Amino acid sequence: MLFPVFSFVPKPIKLKILLAVLLAHGFVFISQKGSHAKFRKAGNPTRNIIVKMGKKEIPYGTFKSIIMMSGLSEEDFT
């Protein structure tokens, strides 16, 4: 059985871009414990995002998870 070969490999997103977009869309830095920072959507206390701050790039799977938790779309980050 042959497996399909995918030519598209999603690229990781830069941490600076992720933080800039979150802050631009109303997320506020709450606290940091170790290398993980907590952001909360202003006016919506149930939208909490945890971001690992120790790396320069966020893996694509983690990025997709942050998109789902934040309620933003992938187009907001381009």
Short mmCIF file of N, CA and C in Angstrom, two decimals:
data_model
loop_
_atom_site.label_atom_id
_atom_site.label_comp_id
_atom_site.label_asym_id
_atom_site.label_seq_id
_atom_site.Cartn_x
_atom_site.Cartn_y
_atom_site.Cartn_z
N MET A 1 0.84 -1.17 0.00
CA MET A 1 0.00 0.00 0.00
C MET A 1 0.89 1.24 0.00
N LEU A 2 0.62 2.13 -0.89
CA LEU A 2 1.38 3.37 -0.97
C LEU A 2 0.65 4.48 -0.23
N PHE A 3 1.42 5.31 0.41
CA PHE A 3 0.85 6.44 1.12
C PHE A 3 1.02 7.69 0.28
N PRO A 4 0.05 8.58 0.33
CA PRO A 4 0.19 9.81 -0.46
C PRO A 4 1.32 10.68 0.07
N VAL A 5 1.97 11.35 -0.82
CA VAL A 5 3.06 12.25 -0.45
C VAL A 5 2.51 13.68 -0.50
N PHE A 6 2.62 14.36 0.61
CA PHE A 6 2.12 15.72 0.68
C PHE A 6 3.27 16.68 0.42
N SER A 7 3.07 17.57 -0.51
CA SER A 7 4.12 18.53 -0.81
C SER A 7 4.02 19.78 0.07
N PHE A 8 2.85 19.98 0.70
CA PHE A 8 2.65 21.15 1.55
C PHE A 8 2.95 20.79 2.99
N VAL A 9 3.96 21.42 3.54
CA VAL A 9 4.27 21.25 4.95
C VAL A 9 4.05 22.60 5.61
N PRO A 10 3.10 22.68 6.54
CA PRO A 10 2.82 23.99 7.15
C PRO A 10 4.04 24.52 7.90
N LYS A 11 4.28 25.79 7.76
CA LYS A 11 5.42 26.41 8.42
C LYS A 11 5.01 26.88 9.82
N PRO A 12 5.94 26.85 10.75
CA PRO A 12 5.63 27.40 12.07
C PRO A 12 5.48 28.92 11.98
N ILE A 13 4.77 29.48 12.95
CA ILE A 13 4.57 30.93 12.97
C ILE A 13 5.52 31.55 13.99
N LYS A 14 5.99 32.72 13.71
CA LYS A 14 6.91 33.41 14.61
C LYS A 14 6.15 33.91 15.84
N LEU A 15 6.79 33.79 16.99
CA LEU A 15 6.18 34.19 18.26
C LEU A 15 5.83 35.67 18.26
N LYS A 16 6.69 36.52 17.68
CA LYS A 16 6.43 37.96 17.63
C LYS A 16 5.13 38.27 16.90
N ILE A 17 4.88 37.57 15.79
CA ILE A 17 3.66 37.78 15.02
C ILE A 17 2.45 37.33 15.82
N LEU A 18 2.55 36.17 16.44
CA LEU A 18 1.44 35.65 17.25
C LEU A 18 1.07 36.63 18.35
N LEU A 19 2.06 37.12 19.09
CA LEU A 19 1.79 38.04 20.19
C LEU A 19 1.21 39.36 19.68
N ALA A 20 1.74 39.87 18.57
CA ALA A 20 1.25 41.13 18.02
C ALA A 20 -0.22 41.03 17.61
N VAL A 21 -0.60 39.91 16.99
CA VAL A 21 -1.99 39.74 16.56
C VAL A 21 -2.90 39.56 17.76
N LEU A 22 -2.48 38.78 18.75
CA LEU A 22 -3.31 38.61 19.95
C LEU A 22 -3.55 39.95 20.64
N LEU A 23 -2.50 40.73 20.82
CA LEU A 23 -2.64 42.03 21.48
C LEU A 23 -3.49 42.99 20.65
N ALA A 24 -3.36 42.93 19.32
CA ALA A 24 -4.15 43.81 18.45
C ALA A 24 -5.63 43.46 18.47
N HIS A 25 -5.96 42.20 18.79
CA HIS A 25 -7.36 41.78 18.83
C HIS A 25 -7.93 41.80 20.24
N GLY A 26 -7.31 42.52 21.14
CA GLY A 26 -7.90 42.74 22.45
C GLY A 26 -7.49 41.78 23.54
N PHE A 27 -6.50 40.94 23.31
CA PHE A 27 -6.01 40.06 24.36
C PHE A 27 -5.02 40.82 25.23
N VAL A 28 -5.07 40.57 26.53
CA VAL A 28 -4.24 41.29 27.49
C VAL A 28 -3.38 40.28 28.23
N PHE A 29 -2.10 40.63 28.43
CA PHE A 29 -1.19 39.78 29.20
C PHE A 29 -1.67 39.75 30.65
N ILE A 30 -1.82 38.55 31.22
CA ILE A 30 -2.29 38.40 32.60
C ILE A 30 -1.14 38.03 33.53
N SER A 31 -0.45 36.93 33.21
CA SER A 31 0.63 36.48 34.09
C SER A 31 1.55 35.55 33.32
N GLN A 32 2.66 35.23 33.95
CA GLN A 32 3.60 34.29 33.36
C GLN A 32 4.16 33.42 34.48
N LYS A 33 4.21 32.12 34.22
CA LYS A 33 4.79 31.18 35.17
C LYS A 33 5.78 30.33 34.39
N GLY A 34 7.05 30.50 34.67
CA GLY A 34 8.07 29.81 33.90
C GLY A 34 8.11 30.37 32.49
N SER A 35 8.01 29.48 31.50
CA SER A 35 8.08 29.93 30.11
C SER A 35 6.70 30.05 29.47
N HIS A 36 5.63 29.92 30.25
CA HIS A 36 4.28 30.00 29.71
C HIS A 36 3.60 31.30 30.15
N ALA A 37 3.08 32.05 29.19
CA ALA A 37 2.39 33.30 29.47
C ALA A 37 0.89 33.11 29.25
N LYS A 38 0.10 33.78 30.07
CA LYS A 38 -1.35 33.69 29.98
C LYS A 38 -1.90 35.01 29.46
N PHE A 39 -2.75 34.93 28.44
CA PHE A 39 -3.42 36.09 27.87
C PHE A 39 -4.92 35.88 28.00
N ARG A 40 -5.64 36.98 28.23
CA ARG A 40 -7.10 36.92 28.37
C ARG A 40 -7.72 37.97 27.47
N LYS A 41 -8.83 37.60 26.86
CA LYS A 41 -9.56 38.53 26.00
C LYS A 41 -10.25 39.57 26.88
N ALA A 42 -10.01 40.84 26.60
CA ALA A 42 -10.63 41.91 27.38
C ALA A 42 -12.15 41.84 27.21
N GLY A 43 -12.86 41.81 28.32
CA GLY A 43 -14.31 41.75 28.29
C GLY A 43 -14.86 40.34 28.20
N ASN A 44 -14.01 39.33 28.08
CA ASN A 44 -14.47 37.94 28.00
C ASN A 44 -13.54 37.08 28.86
N PRO A 45 -13.84 36.94 30.15
CA PRO A 45 -12.92 36.24 31.05
C PRO A 45 -12.77 34.75 30.77
N THR A 46 -13.60 34.18 29.92
CA THR A 46 -13.48 32.75 29.64
C THR A 46 -12.52 32.45 28.49
N ARG A 47 -12.09 33.45 27.74
CA ARG A 47 -11.13 33.25 26.64
C ARG A 47 -9.72 33.43 27.15
N ASN A 48 -9.12 32.35 27.62
CA ASN A 48 -7.74 32.37 28.10
C ASN A 48 -6.86 31.62 27.11
N ILE A 49 -5.72 32.20 26.80
CA ILE A 49 -4.76 31.60 25.88
C ILE A 49 -3.44 31.44 26.62
N ILE A 50 -2.86 30.25 26.55
CA ILE A 50 -1.55 29.99 27.13
C ILE A 50 -0.55 29.87 25.98
N VAL A 51 0.53 30.64 26.04
CA VAL A 51 1.54 30.65 24.98
C VAL A 51 2.90 30.36 25.59
N LYS A 52 3.63 29.42 24.99
CA LYS A 52 4.99 29.13 25.44
C LYS A 52 5.92 30.20 24.89
N MET A 53 6.59 30.91 25.78
CA MET A 53 7.39 32.06 25.40
C MET A 53 8.85 31.72 25.12
N GLY A 54 9.29 30.52 25.41
CA GLY A 54 10.70 30.19 25.31
C GLY A 54 11.22 29.99 23.90
N LYS A 55 10.35 29.81 22.92
CA LYS A 55 10.80 29.54 21.55
C LYS A 55 10.53 30.73 20.66
N LYS A 56 11.29 30.83 19.56
CA LYS A 56 11.07 31.91 18.60
C LYS A 56 9.95 31.59 17.64
N GLU A 57 9.65 30.29 17.46
CA GLU A 57 8.60 29.87 16.53
C GLU A 57 7.64 28.93 17.24
N ILE A 58 6.37 29.03 16.87
CA ILE A 58 5.33 28.18 17.42
C ILE A 58 5.01 27.11 16.37
N PRO A 59 5.02 25.82 16.75
CA PRO A 59 4.68 24.78 15.77
C PRO A 59 3.26 24.97 15.22
N TYR A 60 3.03 24.49 14.01
CA TYR A 60 1.76 24.72 13.33
C TYR A 60 0.59 24.13 14.11
N GLY A 61 0.73 22.95 14.68
CA GLY A 61 -0.35 22.33 15.44
C GLY A 61 -0.73 23.16 16.66
N THR A 62 0.26 23.68 17.35
CA THR A 62 0.02 24.55 18.50
C THR A 62 -0.65 25.84 18.05
N PHE A 63 -0.21 26.37 16.93
CA PHE A 63 -0.80 27.57 16.35
C PHE A 63 -2.28 27.36 16.05
N LYS A 64 -2.63 26.22 15.45
CA LYS A 64 -4.03 25.91 15.14
C LYS A 64 -4.86 25.82 16.42
N SER A 65 -4.28 25.25 17.47
CA SER A 65 -4.97 25.16 18.75
C SER A 65 -5.23 26.55 19.33
N ILE A 66 -4.24 27.44 19.23
CA ILE A 66 -4.40 28.81 19.72
C ILE A 66 -5.48 29.53 18.92
N ILE A 67 -5.54 29.29 17.62
CA ILE A 67 -6.58 29.90 16.78
C ILE A 67 -7.96 29.46 17.26
N MET A 68 -8.12 28.17 17.52
CA MET A 68 -9.42 27.67 17.99
C MET A 68 -9.80 28.27 19.33
N MET A 69 -8.85 28.35 20.27
CA MET A 69 -9.14 28.88 21.59
C MET A 69 -9.43 30.38 21.55
N SER A 70 -8.77 31.10 20.65
CA SER A 70 -8.92 32.55 20.62
C SER A 70 -10.16 33.01 19.86
N GLY A 71 -10.68 32.16 18.99
CA GLY A 71 -11.82 32.57 18.18
C GLY A 71 -11.43 33.39 16.97
N LEU A 72 -10.14 33.50 16.69
CA LEU A 72 -9.66 34.23 15.52
C LEU A 72 -9.58 33.28 14.33
N SER A 73 -9.30 33.83 13.15
CA SER A 73 -9.13 32.99 11.97
C SER A 73 -7.66 33.01 11.55
N GLU A 74 -7.30 32.07 10.72
CA GLU A 74 -5.92 31.99 10.25
C GLU A 74 -5.55 33.20 9.39
N GLU A 75 -6.54 33.80 8.74
CA GLU A 75 -6.29 34.98 7.91
C GLU A 75 -5.87 36.18 8.75
N ASP A 76 -6.25 36.21 10.03
CA ASP A 76 -5.85 37.32 10.90
C ASP A 76 -4.34 37.35 11.12
N PHE A 77 -3.68 36.23 10.89
CA PHE A 77 -2.25 36.12 11.15
C PHE A 77 -1.40 36.29 9.91
N THR A 78 -2.01 36.60 8.77
CA THR A 78 -1.22 36.78 7.54
C THR A 78 -1.04 38.23 7.20
#
